[in-house]
Short mmCIF file of C-alpha atoms in Angstrom, two decimals:
data_model
loop_
_atom_site.label_atom_id
_atom_site.label_comp_id
_atom_site.label_asym_id
_atom_site.label_seq_id
_atom_site.Cartn_x
_atom_site.Cartn_y
_atom_site.Cartn_z
CA UNK O 1 -8.95 -5.46 -17.37
CA UNK O 2 -10.98 -5.76 -14.16
CA UNK O 3 -9.37 -6.55 -10.81
CA UNK O 4 -10.89 -10.04 -10.94
CA UNK O 5 -9.48 -10.65 -14.41
CA UNK O 6 -6.06 -9.38 -13.30
CA UNK O 7 -6.02 -11.74 -10.32
CA UNK O 8 -6.95 -14.66 -12.56
CA UNK O 9 -4.24 -13.75 -15.08
CA UNK O 10 -1.50 -13.16 -12.53
CA UNK O 11 -0.49 -16.85 -12.05
CA UNK O 12 0.05 -17.07 -15.80
CA UNK O 13 2.22 -13.97 -15.70
CA UNK O 14 4.20 -15.51 -12.86
CA UNK O 15 4.81 -18.67 -14.90
CA UNK O 16 6.05 -16.49 -17.75
CA UNK O 17 8.35 -14.72 -15.29
CA UNK O 18 9.76 -18.05 -14.06
CA UNK O 19 10.34 -19.14 -17.67
CA UNK O 20 12.24 -15.91 -18.34
CA UNK O 21 14.34 -16.45 -15.22
CA UNK O 22 15.29 -19.92 -16.43
CA UNK O 23 16.02 -18.61 -19.93
CA UNK O 24 18.20 -15.79 -18.59
CA UNK O 25 19.78 -17.82 -15.75
CA UNK O 26 23.31 -16.90 -16.80
CA UNK O 27 22.48 -13.20 -16.45
CA UNK O 28 20.93 -13.86 -13.06
CA UNK O 29 24.03 -15.70 -11.88
CA UNK O 30 26.13 -12.67 -12.86
CA UNK O 31 23.75 -10.42 -10.91
CA UNK O 32 23.90 -12.85 -7.97
CA UNK O 33 27.68 -12.54 -7.76
CA UNK O 34 27.49 -8.75 -8.15
CA UNK O 35 25.66 -8.54 -4.81
CA UNK O 36 28.41 -10.05 -2.69
CA UNK O 37 29.31 -6.76 -1.03
CA UNK O 38 27.97 -8.02 2.36
CA UNK O 39 30.76 -10.64 2.36
CA UNK O 40 33.36 -7.87 2.00
CA UNK O 41 31.69 -5.91 4.78
CA UNK O 42 31.63 -9.06 6.88
CA UNK O 43 35.38 -9.52 6.50
CA UNK O 44 36.06 -5.89 7.42
CA UNK O 45 33.73 -5.68 10.43
CA UNK O 46 34.66 -9.05 11.90
CA UNK O 47 38.30 -7.95 11.79
CA UNK O 48 37.40 -4.70 13.56
CA UNK O 49 35.37 -6.53 16.24
CA UNK O 50 37.84 -9.38 16.75
CA UNK O 51 39.07 -8.05 20.10
CA UNK O 52 36.42 -5.51 21.09
CA UNK O 53 32.71 -5.46 20.16
CA UNK O 54 31.39 -2.60 18.02
CA UNK O 55 28.22 -1.49 19.73
CA UNK O 56 26.53 -4.75 20.66
CA UNK O 57 28.09 -6.61 17.72
CA UNK O 58 30.98 -8.99 18.22
CA UNK O 59 32.60 -10.98 15.39
CA UNK O 60 29.97 -13.73 15.49
CA UNK O 61 27.15 -11.18 15.40
CA UNK O 62 28.64 -9.53 12.31
CA UNK O 63 28.91 -12.90 10.53
CA UNK O 64 25.29 -13.65 11.33
CA UNK O 65 24.17 -10.14 10.31
CA UNK O 66 25.88 -10.04 6.92
CA UNK O 67 24.90 -13.59 5.95
CA UNK O 68 21.31 -12.56 6.66
CA UNK O 69 21.80 -9.30 4.72
CA UNK O 70 23.02 -11.18 1.68
CA UNK O 71 20.04 -13.54 1.82
CA UNK O 72 17.53 -10.72 2.24
CA UNK O 73 19.08 -8.79 -0.66
CA UNK O 74 18.39 -11.69 -3.03
CA UNK O 75 14.66 -11.73 -2.37
CA UNK O 76 13.95 -8.00 -2.13
CA UNK O 77 15.64 -6.82 -5.33
CA UNK O 78 13.91 -5.13 -8.27
CA UNK O 79 15.16 -3.58 -11.50
CA UNK O 80 11.97 -2.08 -12.90
CA UNK O 81 13.28 1.50 -13.11
CA UNK O 82 16.07 0.48 -15.51
CA UNK O 83 13.63 -1.64 -17.52
CA UNK O 84 11.09 1.17 -17.80
CA UNK O 85 13.73 3.67 -18.90
CA UNK O 86 14.88 1.27 -21.60
CA UNK O 87 11.37 0.54 -22.85
CA UNK O 88 10.40 4.22 -22.93
CA UNK O 89 13.51 5.11 -24.95
CA UNK O 90 13.01 2.19 -27.35
CA UNK O 91 9.28 2.71 -27.66
CA UNK O 92 8.58 -0.91 -26.70
CA UNK O 93 6.44 0.24 -23.78
CA UNK O 94 3.72 0.79 -26.39
CA UNK O 95 3.55 -2.99 -26.93
CA UNK O 96 2.86 -3.52 -23.23
CA UNK O 97 0.13 -0.89 -23.29
CA UNK O 98 -1.69 -2.78 -26.04
CA UNK O 99 -2.18 -5.75 -23.72
CA UNK O 100 -5.35 -5.95 -21.60
CA UNK O 101 -3.44 -6.05 -18.30
CA UNK O 102 -1.58 -3.11 -16.75
CA UNK O 103 2.20 -3.13 -17.39
CA UNK O 104 2.72 -2.61 -13.65
CA UNK O 105 1.27 -6.06 -12.94
CA UNK O 106 3.45 -7.51 -15.69
CA UNK O 107 6.57 -5.87 -14.23
CA UNK O 108 5.69 -7.23 -10.77
CA UNK O 109 5.16 -10.76 -12.14
CA UNK O 110 8.44 -10.67 -14.07
CA UNK O 111 10.35 -9.64 -10.95
CA UNK O 112 8.60 -12.17 -8.71
CA UNK O 113 9.17 -14.90 -11.30
CA UNK O 114 12.88 -14.76 -10.48
CA UNK O 115 12.28 -15.47 -6.78
CA UNK O 116 12.24 -19.30 -6.91
CA UNK O 117 15.64 -19.43 -8.60
CA UNK O 118 17.02 -16.75 -6.32
CA UNK O 119 15.76 -18.62 -3.25
CA UNK O 120 17.38 -21.78 -4.57
CA UNK O 121 20.70 -20.00 -5.08
CA UNK O 122 20.64 -18.45 -1.62
CA UNK O 123 19.71 -21.72 0.14
CA UNK O 124 23.37 -22.81 0.63
CA UNK O 125 24.08 -19.47 2.37
CA UNK O 126 21.15 -20.00 4.73
CA UNK O 127 22.28 -23.55 5.48
CA UNK O 128 25.85 -22.35 6.13
CA UNK O 129 24.49 -19.63 8.43
CA UNK O 130 22.50 -22.23 10.37
CA UNK O 131 25.54 -24.47 10.69
CA UNK O 132 27.72 -21.54 11.78
CA UNK O 133 25.34 -19.71 14.09
CA UNK O 134 22.76 -22.35 15.03
CA UNK O 135 19.23 -21.33 15.92
CA UNK O 136 20.28 -17.68 16.31
CA UNK O 137 20.47 -17.38 12.50
CA UNK O 138 16.68 -17.52 12.20
CA UNK O 139 13.71 -16.24 14.25
CA UNK O 140 13.14 -18.16 17.46
CA UNK O 141 9.45 -17.40 17.87
CA UNK O 142 6.27 -17.83 15.85
CA UNK O 143 5.69 -14.07 15.77
CA UNK O 144 9.27 -13.63 14.62
CA UNK O 145 8.61 -15.82 11.57
CA UNK O 146 5.38 -13.97 10.83
CA UNK O 147 7.12 -10.60 11.14
CA UNK O 148 9.99 -11.83 8.95
CA UNK O 149 7.59 -12.76 6.15
CA UNK O 150 5.82 -9.40 6.45
CA UNK O 151 9.14 -7.55 6.52
CA UNK O 152 10.41 -9.39 3.42
CA UNK O 153 7.19 -8.65 1.52
CA UNK O 154 7.27 -5.03 2.68
CA UNK O 155 10.96 -4.71 1.74
CA UNK O 156 10.31 -6.01 -1.75
CA UNK O 157 7.27 -3.76 -2.17
CA UNK O 158 9.24 -0.65 -1.14
CA UNK O 159 12.00 -1.54 -3.61
CA UNK O 160 9.57 -2.33 -6.42
CA UNK O 161 7.33 0.70 -5.88
CA UNK O 162 10.29 3.08 -5.57
CA UNK O 163 11.54 1.67 -8.88
CA UNK O 164 8.11 2.25 -10.46
CA UNK O 165 7.87 5.81 -9.09
CA UNK O 166 11.34 6.76 -10.33
CA UNK O 167 11.00 4.78 -13.57
CA UNK O 168 7.73 6.58 -14.33
CA UNK O 169 9.64 9.86 -14.34
CA UNK O 170 11.19 8.71 -17.63
CA UNK O 171 7.77 9.48 -19.12
CA UNK O 172 8.34 13.14 -18.18
CA UNK O 173 12.08 13.69 -18.56
CA UNK O 174 13.11 11.04 -21.13
CA UNK O 175 15.47 9.26 -18.70
CA UNK O 176 15.39 8.90 -14.92
CA UNK O 177 18.34 6.53 -14.57
CA UNK O 178 20.46 9.16 -12.83
CA UNK O 179 17.75 9.65 -10.23
CA UNK O 180 17.67 5.89 -9.71
CA UNK O 181 21.44 5.92 -9.29
CA UNK O 182 21.03 8.56 -6.55
CA UNK O 183 18.35 6.47 -4.87
CA UNK O 184 20.63 3.43 -5.03
CA UNK O 185 23.52 5.37 -3.49
CA UNK O 186 21.29 6.47 -0.61
CA UNK O 187 20.10 2.88 -0.29
CA UNK O 188 23.69 1.67 0.12
CA UNK O 189 24.33 4.20 2.89
CA UNK O 190 21.06 4.02 4.79
CA UNK O 191 19.65 0.53 4.33
CA UNK O 192 21.94 -1.49 6.56
CA UNK O 193 23.38 -3.22 3.50
CA UNK O 194 26.99 -2.26 4.24
CA UNK O 195 26.77 -1.95 8.05
CA UNK O 196 24.05 -2.19 10.70
CA UNK O 197 21.93 0.97 10.95
CA UNK O 198 22.24 1.03 14.72
CA UNK O 199 26.00 1.73 14.41
CA UNK O 200 25.20 5.25 13.15
CA UNK O 201 25.28 8.12 15.65
CA UNK O 202 21.92 8.41 17.38
CA UNK O 203 20.84 11.54 15.43
CA UNK O 204 21.49 9.89 12.04
CA UNK O 205 19.90 6.65 13.17
CA UNK O 206 16.81 8.60 14.21
CA UNK O 207 16.66 10.14 10.74
CA UNK O 208 17.09 6.76 9.02
CA UNK O 209 14.21 5.38 11.07
CA UNK O 210 11.93 7.77 9.16
CA UNK O 211 13.37 7.12 5.69
CA UNK O 212 12.42 4.13 3.51
CA UNK O 213 15.90 2.71 2.91
CA UNK O 214 16.24 0.88 6.25
CA UNK O 215 13.00 -0.97 5.56
CA UNK O 216 14.27 -2.44 2.27
CA UNK O 217 17.07 -4.51 3.81
CA UNK O 218 17.83 -3.58 7.42
CA UNK O 219 14.51 -4.41 9.06
CA UNK O 220 14.08 -7.90 7.52
CA UNK O 221 17.69 -8.66 8.42
CA UNK O 222 17.27 -7.46 12.00
CA UNK O 223 14.12 -9.53 12.45
CA UNK O 224 15.82 -12.59 10.96
CA UNK O 225 18.62 -12.45 13.56
CA UNK O 226 16.29 -11.68 16.49
CA UNK O 227 17.61 -8.14 17.04
CA UNK O 228 14.27 -6.75 18.27
CA UNK O 229 11.64 -7.58 20.84
CA UNK O 230 7.98 -7.84 19.90
CA UNK O 231 6.97 -4.21 20.53
CA UNK O 232 9.98 -2.66 18.78
CA UNK O 233 9.64 -4.96 15.76
CA UNK O 234 5.92 -4.20 15.52
CA UNK O 235 6.56 -0.45 15.55
CA UNK O 236 9.21 -0.74 12.84
CA UNK O 237 6.90 -2.92 10.73
CA UNK O 238 4.19 -0.26 11.02
CA UNK O 239 6.61 2.34 9.64
CA UNK O 240 7.67 -0.02 6.86
CA UNK O 241 4.12 -0.59 5.69
CA UNK O 242 3.34 3.12 5.99
CA UNK O 243 6.12 3.62 3.42
CA UNK O 244 4.57 0.91 1.26
CA UNK O 245 1.28 2.86 1.27
CA UNK O 246 3.03 6.17 0.48
CA UNK O 247 5.08 4.72 -2.37
CA UNK O 248 2.07 2.85 -3.77
CA UNK O 249 0.17 6.14 -4.00
CA UNK O 250 3.10 8.04 -5.48
CA UNK O 251 3.95 5.34 -8.04
CA UNK O 252 0.39 4.85 -9.28
CA UNK O 253 -0.24 8.60 -9.61
CA UNK O 254 3.12 9.17 -11.33
CA UNK O 255 2.51 6.26 -13.71
CA UNK O 256 -1.01 7.29 -14.71
CA UNK O 257 -0.11 10.94 -15.23
CA UNK O 258 3.06 9.99 -17.10
CA UNK O 259 1.16 7.77 -19.53
CA UNK O 260 -0.82 10.82 -20.68
CA UNK O 261 2.47 12.32 -21.84
CA UNK O 262 3.86 9.13 -23.37
CA UNK O 263 4.60 9.17 -27.09
CA UNK O 264 6.39 6.09 -28.43
CA UNK O 265 9.63 6.78 -30.17
CA UNK O 266 12.74 4.86 -30.99
CA UNK O 267 13.15 1.93 -33.35
#
């Protein structure tokens, strides 16, 4: 299908994705509660910082940071790698390939279709954060809001495209779930999900600045709580979107080459 036809069909795919989210709302609620690790981190770090700040973070800063982390996690998640592995093993990917639109667009629409319900579920957390921390819980400037939107979109794209790139490897090696597990472990360590990236020693923090994990969760969170000035945030956004471009290239090439090797099997 042409690009124009894909753009015209995408709203319909999104509506299908929303319908699936409503149909599988119980599963989504389970997933929602499985991502509460930031609350555990919040309890640990606020206890550590109760009497002395850790870096520039005192107890209130940690509360604000981890509430923002939890909220960002809900809107930047993707599970395409696991879905692709399952469909390759079962042979059901062949059904997607018979449709006139690329399966990658369908995967994107299915993931984005869950966003309205996720946003609704995370709204009480945002309201609580505002009540607890006041205006400091959200960007204070117009550019901060613009950068936050860009950072959230970039964070979701990095997560989605990394899932596609790793999921496409299942077309070569039967299953790439272990590789996705490794990626997820590195994400937990280097994304700012469990603790702020700036608490790492300077050498490790410098390395994480050049890896994609920080830009999945850490950067949107930091922009949400006003952790950066304009110039620093702009430089980090540039790195984030450079990773989006790299992963877009890698995922598309891996997908197209993998399809040439795909042979449906399973039952």
